């Protein structure tokens, strides 16, 4: 059985330990929700203040060129491209993950004329399903979304694009990108990966694994701040004839010609669409730079160990059913079912242990290896044990479900 001293020794030997001080985390909090909203990098407030007061405040509109705002979506996108193992020149920052899904699903359907199906899995993140559904209803012409439990066996020659979330948001289980991409290609379909719970959390090699299209979040493991802009990536082979369903002026080959007709910028640049959110992009870049400093093999190793300790310690707590894989198909979170999960999570949060609850009965704990300590896993499970033993979760204050937690 693991004890606290063993975990403290792991912290003492942890090559990533210095990254903890690069974040601002409140005293008395164990933060296990970095998979939903990443923590605040220490350098972010100063960088954002600099962009506001110096770049915007003194350069005004000249800042688009003087401070490189005009290239920010490409510059930060290129850095994210390195994190996800995409080919150079295939990744940009733009819009939200939901909007980018719409853009790339539309482009995928345009690239596979004669095929009508977007294939996905039943347990996918709701926005992915909703966006796909809205797009097919807009297109009509027999387009459809098929959501099934095992999409790989459902692949056929009507599938234009297989849309999957690489790491499941509930269970933390990870798909095998290479073999699934191969299976999609074998029937002539494209594959679109949602990397929202993967980027910054697990090793990714989009180009090597044959991913055609990808989207992902900036505010989760990338620590880009609330509502940070998202990214999208298009493999070089698809860039030449990329027909996006949203054609905006900043995706034009020459936006400042103000021509009446749309002519797409070369490659993925067309997907910028409109004016990028410069302040949010500046904050995101700080988070991405920090992530690029940390070696992914060390992050992965630590994240697996954090999860392993969490699962092992929870085995001694009756009533919690783990839904996270114990093997290396686990990404960087652990989750458990419990019929009183909501109230229990509220009681935990009141104790300063911040995880989250996902309906109907799931307690979810994100394990961000950049700033989490091994002993915090011990302390979090100890707090949970205490809450169960004392019955503190039965307090009336924890029973009433709020819209946002
Ligand atoms: C978090 C998340 C999103 C979020 O989409 P937004 O447009 O940023 O709200 C989308 N897909 C998945 C799989 C996610 O985990």
PDB file of N, CA and C in Angstrom, residues 96-106 109 118 120 124-139 144-145 163 192 194 215 245-246:
ATOM      1  N   UNK A  96     -13.740  29.199 -31.039  1.00  0.00           N
ATOM      2  CA  UNK A  96     -13.872  28.215 -29.958  1.00  0.00           C
ATOM      3  C   UNK A  96     -13.772  26.819 -30.560  1.00  0.00           C
ATOM      4  N   UNK A  97     -13.645  25.821 -29.720  1.00  0.00           N
ATOM      5  CA  UNK A  97     -13.609  24.442 -30.201  1.00  0.00           C
ATOM      6  C   UNK A  97     -14.895  24.112 -30.968  1.00  0.00           C
ATOM      7  N   UNK A  98     -16.023  24.554 -30.439  1.00  0.00           N
ATOM      8  CA  UNK A  98     -17.307  24.267 -31.106  1.00  0.00           C
ATOM      9  C   UNK A  98     -17.327  24.836 -32.521  1.00  0.00           C
ATOM     10  N   UNK A  99     -16.928  26.097 -32.662  1.00  0.00           N
ATOM     11  CA  UNK A  99     -16.937  26.741 -33.990  1.00  0.00           C
ATOM     12  C   UNK A  99     -15.928  26.046 -34.913  1.00  0.00           C
ATOM     13  N   UNK A 100     -14.779  25.683 -34.375  1.00  0.00           N
ATOM     14  CA  UNK A 100     -13.779  25.013 -35.217  1.00  0.00           C
ATOM     15  C   UNK A 100     -14.264  23.636 -35.678  1.00  0.00           C
ATOM     16  N   UNK A 101     -15.032  22.968 -34.841  1.00  0.00           N
ATOM     17  CA  UNK A 101     -15.639  21.700 -35.261  1.00  0.00           C
ATOM     18  C   UNK A 101     -16.535  21.926 -36.470  1.00  0.00           C
ATOM     19  N   UNK A 102     -17.338  22.962 -36.398  1.00  0.00           N
ATOM     20  CA  UNK A 102     -18.238  23.283 -37.513  1.00  0.00           C
ATOM     21  C   UNK A 102     -17.432  23.540 -38.787  1.00  0.00           C
ATOM     22  N   UNK A 103     -16.385  24.335 -38.644  1.00  0.00           N
ATOM     23  CA  UNK A 103     -15.575  24.686 -39.808  1.00  0.00           C
ATOM     24  C   UNK A 103     -14.937  23.442 -40.441  1.00  0.00           C
ATOM     25  N   UNK A 104     -14.345  22.598 -39.610  1.00  0.00           N
ATOM     26  CA  UNK A 104     -13.616  21.450 -40.165  1.00  0.00           C
ATOM     27  C   UNK A 104     -14.542  20.312 -40.596  1.00  0.00           C
ATOM     28  N   UNK A 105     -15.659  20.139 -39.901  1.00  0.00           N
ATOM     29  CA  UNK A 105     -16.624  19.124 -40.375  1.00  0.00           C
ATOM     30  C   UNK A 105     -17.177  19.533 -41.730  1.00  0.00           C
ATOM     31  N   UNK A 106     -17.451  20.834 -41.877  1.00  0.00           N
ATOM     32  CA  UNK A 106     -17.940  21.340 -43.170  1.00  0.00           C
ATOM     33  C   UNK A 106     -16.912  21.096 -44.261  1.00  0.00           C
ATOM     34  N   UNK A 109     -16.808  17.344 -45.186  1.00  0.00           N
ATOM     35  CA  UNK A 109     -17.913  16.922 -46.061  1.00  0.00           C
ATOM     36  C   UNK A 109     -17.681  17.422 -47.486  1.00  0.00           C
ATOM     37  N   UNK A 118     -21.475  11.684 -41.037  1.00  0.00           N
ATOM     38  CA  UNK A 118     -20.471  11.995 -40.020  1.00  0.00           C
ATOM     39  C   UNK A 118     -20.632  10.900 -38.971  1.00  0.00           C
ATOM     40  N   UNK A 120     -19.616   9.060 -35.431  1.00  0.00           N
ATOM     41  CA  UNK A 120     -19.012   9.414 -34.151  1.00  0.00           C
ATOM     42  C   UNK A 120     -19.434   8.407 -33.092  1.00  0.00           C
ATOM     43  N   UNK A 124     -19.608  10.806 -26.942  1.00  0.00           N
ATOM     44  CA  UNK A 124     -18.793  11.972 -27.271  1.00  0.00           C
ATOM     45  C   UNK A 124     -19.271  13.199 -26.479  1.00  0.00           C
ATOM     46  N   UNK A 125     -18.412  14.188 -26.382  1.00  0.00           N
ATOM     47  CA  UNK A 125     -18.761  15.426 -25.689  1.00  0.00           C
ATOM     48  C   UNK A 125     -19.960  16.072 -26.395  1.00  0.00           C
ATOM     49  N   UNK A 126     -20.941  16.552 -25.629  1.00  0.00           N
ATOM     50  CA  UNK A 126     -22.181  17.040 -26.250  1.00  0.00           C
ATOM     51  C   UNK A 126     -21.974  18.059 -27.373  1.00  0.00           C
ATOM     52  N   UNK A 127     -21.081  19.032 -27.191  1.00  0.00           N
ATOM     53  CA  UNK A 127     -20.982  20.060 -28.236  1.00  0.00           C
ATOM     54  C   UNK A 127     -20.582  19.440 -29.573  1.00  0.00           C
ATOM     55  N   UNK A 128     -19.745  18.414 -29.553  1.00  0.00           N
ATOM     56  CA  UNK A 128     -19.328  17.768 -30.792  1.00  0.00           C
ATOM     57  C   UNK A 128     -20.547  17.170 -31.505  1.00  0.00           C
ATOM     58  N   UNK A 129     -21.408  16.524 -30.724  1.00  0.00           N
ATOM     59  CA  UNK A 129     -22.613  15.921 -31.299  1.00  0.00           C
ATOM     60  C   UNK A 129     -23.573  16.998 -31.797  1.00  0.00           C
ATOM     61  N   UNK A 130     -23.743  18.041 -31.005  1.00  0.00           N
ATOM     62  CA  UNK A 130     -24.698  19.103 -31.383  1.00  0.00           C
ATOM     63  C   UNK A 130     -24.246  19.825 -32.650  1.00  0.00           C
ATOM     64  N   UNK A 131     -22.955  20.134 -32.719  1.00  0.00           N
ATOM     65  CA  UNK A 131     -22.440  20.863 -33.885  1.00  0.00           C
ATOM     66  C   UNK A 131     -22.597  20.020 -35.144  1.00  0.00           C
ATOM     67  N   UNK A 132     -22.256  18.739 -35.045  1.00  0.00           N
ATOM     68  CA  UNK A 132     -22.384  17.847 -36.199  1.00  0.00           C
ATOM     69  C   UNK A 132     -23.843  17.763 -36.638  1.00  0.00           C
ATOM     70  N   UNK A 133     -24.733  17.672 -35.669  1.00  0.00           N
ATOM     71  CA  UNK A 133     -26.153  17.575 -35.961  1.00  0.00           C
ATOM     72  C   UNK A 133     -26.650  18.845 -36.653  1.00  0.00           C
ATOM     73  N   UNK A 134     -26.257  19.998 -36.110  1.00  0.00           N
ATOM     74  CA  UNK A 134     -26.686  21.274 -36.704  1.00  0.00           C
ATOM     75  C   UNK A 134     -26.171  21.425 -38.126  1.00  0.00           C
ATOM     76  N   UNK A 135     -24.947  21.018 -38.352  1.00  0.00           N
ATOM     77  CA  UNK A 135     -24.358  21.130 -39.695  1.00  0.00           C
ATOM     78  C   UNK A 135     -25.102  20.254 -40.700  1.00  0.00           C
ATOM     79  N   UNK A 136     -25.380  19.013 -40.318  1.00  0.00           N
ATOM     80  CA  UNK A 136     -26.054  18.123 -41.280  1.00  0.00           C
ATOM     81  C   UNK A 136     -27.483  18.606 -41.554  1.00  0.00           C
ATOM     82  N   UNK A 137     -28.141  19.188 -40.532  1.00  0.00           N
ATOM     83  CA  UNK A 137     -29.490  19.713 -40.776  1.00  0.00           C
ATOM     84  C   UNK A 137     -29.437  20.925 -41.702  1.00  0.00           C
ATOM     85  N   UNK A 138     -28.414  21.739 -41.552  1.00  0.00           N
ATOM     86  CA  UNK A 138     -28.253  22.897 -42.425  1.00  0.00           C
ATOM     87  C   UNK A 138     -28.026  22.456 -43.871  1.00  0.00           C
ATOM     88  N   UNK A 139     -27.206  21.427 -44.052  1.00  0.00           N
ATOM     89  CA  UNK A 139     -26.873  20.961 -45.397  1.00  0.00           C
ATOM     90  C   UNK A 139     -28.026  20.212 -46.046  1.00  0.00           C
ATOM     91  N   UNK A 144     -26.182  13.005 -42.583  1.00  0.00           N
ATOM     92  CA  UNK A 144     -26.631  12.520 -41.280  1.00  0.00           C
ATOM     93  C   UNK A 144     -25.449  12.341 -40.326  1.00  0.00           C
ATOM     94  N   UNK A 145     -25.783  12.357 -39.029  1.00  0.00           N
ATOM     95  CA  UNK A 145     -24.804  12.005 -38.002  1.00  0.00           C
ATOM     96  C   UNK A 145     -25.173  10.628 -37.500  1.00  0.00           C
ATOM     97  N   UNK A 163     -15.495  11.415 -36.601  1.00  0.00           N
ATOM     98  CA  UNK A 163     -15.197  12.476 -35.635  1.00  0.00           C
ATOM     99  C   UNK A 163     -15.121  11.878 -34.228  1.00  0.00           C
ATOM    100  N   UNK A 192     -11.328  13.210 -37.921  1.00  0.00           N
ATOM    101  CA  UNK A 192     -11.189  14.471 -37.191  1.00  0.00           C
ATOM    102  C   UNK A 192     -11.080  14.150 -35.699  1.00  0.00           C
ATOM    103  N   UNK A 194     -10.822  15.476 -31.801  1.00  0.00           N
ATOM    104  CA  UNK A 194     -10.970  16.558 -30.826  1.00  0.00           C
ATOM    105  C   UNK A 194      -9.961  16.286 -29.711  1.00  0.00           C
ATOM    106  N   UNK A 215      -9.112  19.553 -33.696  1.00  0.00           N
ATOM    107  CA  UNK A 215      -9.478  20.778 -32.974  1.00  0.00           C
ATOM    108  C   UNK A 215      -9.113  20.555 -31.510  1.00  0.00           C
ATOM    109  N   UNK A 245     -16.758  26.184 -44.514  1.00  0.00           N
ATOM    110  CA  UNK A 245     -18.119  26.722 -44.597  1.00  0.00           C
ATOM    111  C   UNK A 245     -18.233  28.145 -44.054  1.00  0.00           C
ATOM    112  N   UNK A 246     -17.195  28.683 -43.442  1.00  0.00           N
ATOM    113  CA  UNK A 246     -17.207  30.100 -43.024  1.00  0.00           C
ATOM    114  C   UNK A 246     -16.022  30.765 -43.697  1.00  0.00           C
TER     115      UNK A 246
END
